[in-house]
Short mmCIF file of C-alpha atoms in Angstrom, two decimals:
data_model
loop_
_atom_site.label_atom_id
_atom_site.label_comp_id
_atom_site.label_asym_id
_atom_site.label_seq_id
_atom_site.Cartn_x
_atom_site.Cartn_y
_atom_site.Cartn_z
CA UNK A 161 -0.23 0.38 -0.19
CA UNK A 162 1.51 3.24 -0.66
CA UNK A 163 0.85 6.08 1.56
CA UNK A 164 1.16 10.30 0.53
CA UNK A 165 2.90 12.50 2.62
CA UNK A 166 2.61 15.81 2.76
CA UNK A 167 5.92 17.84 1.40
CA UNK A 168 7.34 20.20 4.15
CA UNK A 169 6.12 24.23 3.42
CA UNK A 170 9.88 25.21 2.91
CA UNK A 171 10.74 23.68 -0.60
CA UNK A 172 8.77 22.37 -3.23
CA UNK A 173 10.10 20.48 -6.58
CA UNK A 174 9.49 24.06 -8.75
CA UNK A 175 11.17 26.38 -6.30
CA UNK A 176 11.53 27.63 -3.00
CA UNK A 177 8.63 28.49 -0.82
CA UNK A 178 8.42 30.23 2.93
CA UNK A 179 6.36 29.67 5.21
CA UNK A 180 5.65 32.82 6.63
CA UNK A 181 6.37 35.71 4.33
CA UNK A 182 5.30 39.05 2.91
CA UNK A 183 4.35 39.23 -0.47
CA UNK A 184 5.81 41.47 -2.81
CA UNK A 185 2.90 42.37 -4.91
CA UNK A 186 0.04 42.58 -2.87
CA UNK A 187 1.97 43.01 0.75
CA UNK A 188 0.08 40.87 2.72
CA UNK A 189 1.83 39.40 5.63
CA UNK A 190 2.14 36.01 6.97
CA UNK A 191 1.37 34.21 3.61
CA UNK A 192 3.29 31.18 1.78
CA UNK A 193 5.22 32.59 -0.31
CA UNK A 194 6.97 31.10 -3.95
CA UNK A 195 9.62 32.50 -6.12
CA UNK A 196 8.81 34.57 -9.00
CA UNK A 197 10.71 34.76 -11.87
CA UNK A 198 10.24 38.39 -12.96
CA UNK A 199 11.47 37.51 -16.33
CA UNK A 200 10.81 33.98 -17.10
CA UNK A 201 13.03 31.07 -17.23
CA UNK A 202 11.98 30.25 -20.48
CA UNK A 203 12.55 33.69 -21.65
CA UNK A 204 15.80 33.73 -20.36
CA UNK A 205 15.41 34.72 -16.68
CA UNK A 206 16.98 32.19 -14.95
CA UNK A 207 19.69 34.00 -13.47
CA UNK A 208 17.84 37.91 -12.83
CA UNK A 209 15.77 39.09 -10.61
CA UNK A 210 13.20 37.16 -8.57
CA UNK A 211 10.40 38.31 -6.22
CA UNK A 212 8.80 36.45 -3.32
CA UNK A 213 4.62 36.36 -3.88
CA UNK A 214 2.25 34.89 -2.33
CA UNK A 215 0.56 31.36 -3.72
CA UNK A 216 -2.57 33.38 -4.98
CA UNK A 217 -0.56 36.27 -6.62
CA UNK A 218 1.67 34.19 -8.38
CA UNK A 219 -1.07 31.63 -9.76
CA UNK A 220 -2.75 35.29 -10.70
CA UNK A 221 0.04 36.60 -12.90
CA UNK A 222 0.71 33.44 -15.06
CA UNK A 223 -2.95 32.56 -15.24
CA UNK A 224 -3.38 36.63 -16.73
CA UNK A 225 -0.01 36.61 -18.98
CA UNK A 226 1.97 35.20 -21.13
CA UNK A 227 5.66 34.30 -20.52
CA UNK A 228 6.54 36.67 -23.34
CA UNK A 229 4.41 39.20 -22.20
CA UNK A 230 5.81 38.77 -18.48
CA UNK A 231 9.01 39.37 -20.11
CA UNK A 232 8.74 41.97 -22.64
CA UNK A 233 6.52 44.92 -20.32
CA UNK A 234 6.07 42.78 -16.98
CA UNK A 235 9.56 42.18 -15.51
CA UNK A 236 9.36 44.24 -12.75
CA UNK A 237 7.15 44.41 -9.52
CA UNK A 238 5.68 48.01 -9.94
CA UNK A 239 4.81 47.14 -14.08
CA UNK A 240 2.69 44.29 -12.41
CA UNK A 241 1.41 46.59 -9.67
CA UNK A 242 0.58 49.31 -11.99
CA UNK A 243 -0.91 46.62 -14.87
CA UNK A 244 -4.78 47.53 -15.23
CA UNK A 245 -5.69 43.65 -15.63
CA UNK A 246 -4.09 42.94 -12.02
CA UNK A 247 -5.59 46.19 -10.20
CA UNK A 248 -8.69 44.54 -9.15
CA UNK A 249 -7.44 41.59 -8.06
CA UNK A 250 -4.86 42.66 -5.94
CA UNK A 251 -7.85 45.02 -4.33
CA UNK A 252 -9.41 42.07 -3.44
CA UNK A 253 -6.51 39.86 -2.13
CA UNK A 254 -5.22 42.67 0.00
CA UNK A 255 -8.18 42.06 1.91
CA UNK A 256 -8.63 38.18 2.46
CA UNK A 257 -6.63 36.45 5.54
CA UNK A 258 -3.68 34.87 4.96
CA UNK A 259 -5.03 31.14 4.33
CA UNK A 260 -7.18 32.16 1.25
CA UNK A 261 -6.22 30.20 -1.57
CA UNK A 262 -8.69 31.07 -4.37
CA UNK A 263 -9.19 29.13 -7.62
CA UNK A 264 -7.70 30.98 -10.47
CA UNK A 265 -8.75 30.12 -14.26
CA UNK A 266 -6.55 31.19 -17.12
CA UNK A 267 -7.77 34.01 -19.43
CA UNK A 268 -9.72 33.61 -22.42
CA UNK A 269 -6.68 34.69 -24.16
CA UNK A 270 -4.32 32.20 -22.46
CA UNK A 271 -6.97 29.27 -22.94
CA UNK A 272 -7.31 29.60 -27.11
CA UNK A 273 -3.56 29.17 -27.51
#
């Protein structure tokens, strides 16, 4: 019989994860954060700057934008914060408690590629 165990919150297969940190995008404290490559790795950003963002923000970034768009015009936290597609989400998520993990669907533009 195979038993599944939970992985520790300190590391995942895709990247480092902090148990309690501050999201650099939405500013919430006490949230689990993941490392977001501001320029996606497949667009040459493996050694470029990263940001610690909470899981909902990270999911929303990748559900909203293609990697090419992230590399071309959204390669800073300030640019992501100011983008009109993320502003309503950021306004909403800031009001949520740290444990909230909303379901995030890919945008229609990304689903139909």
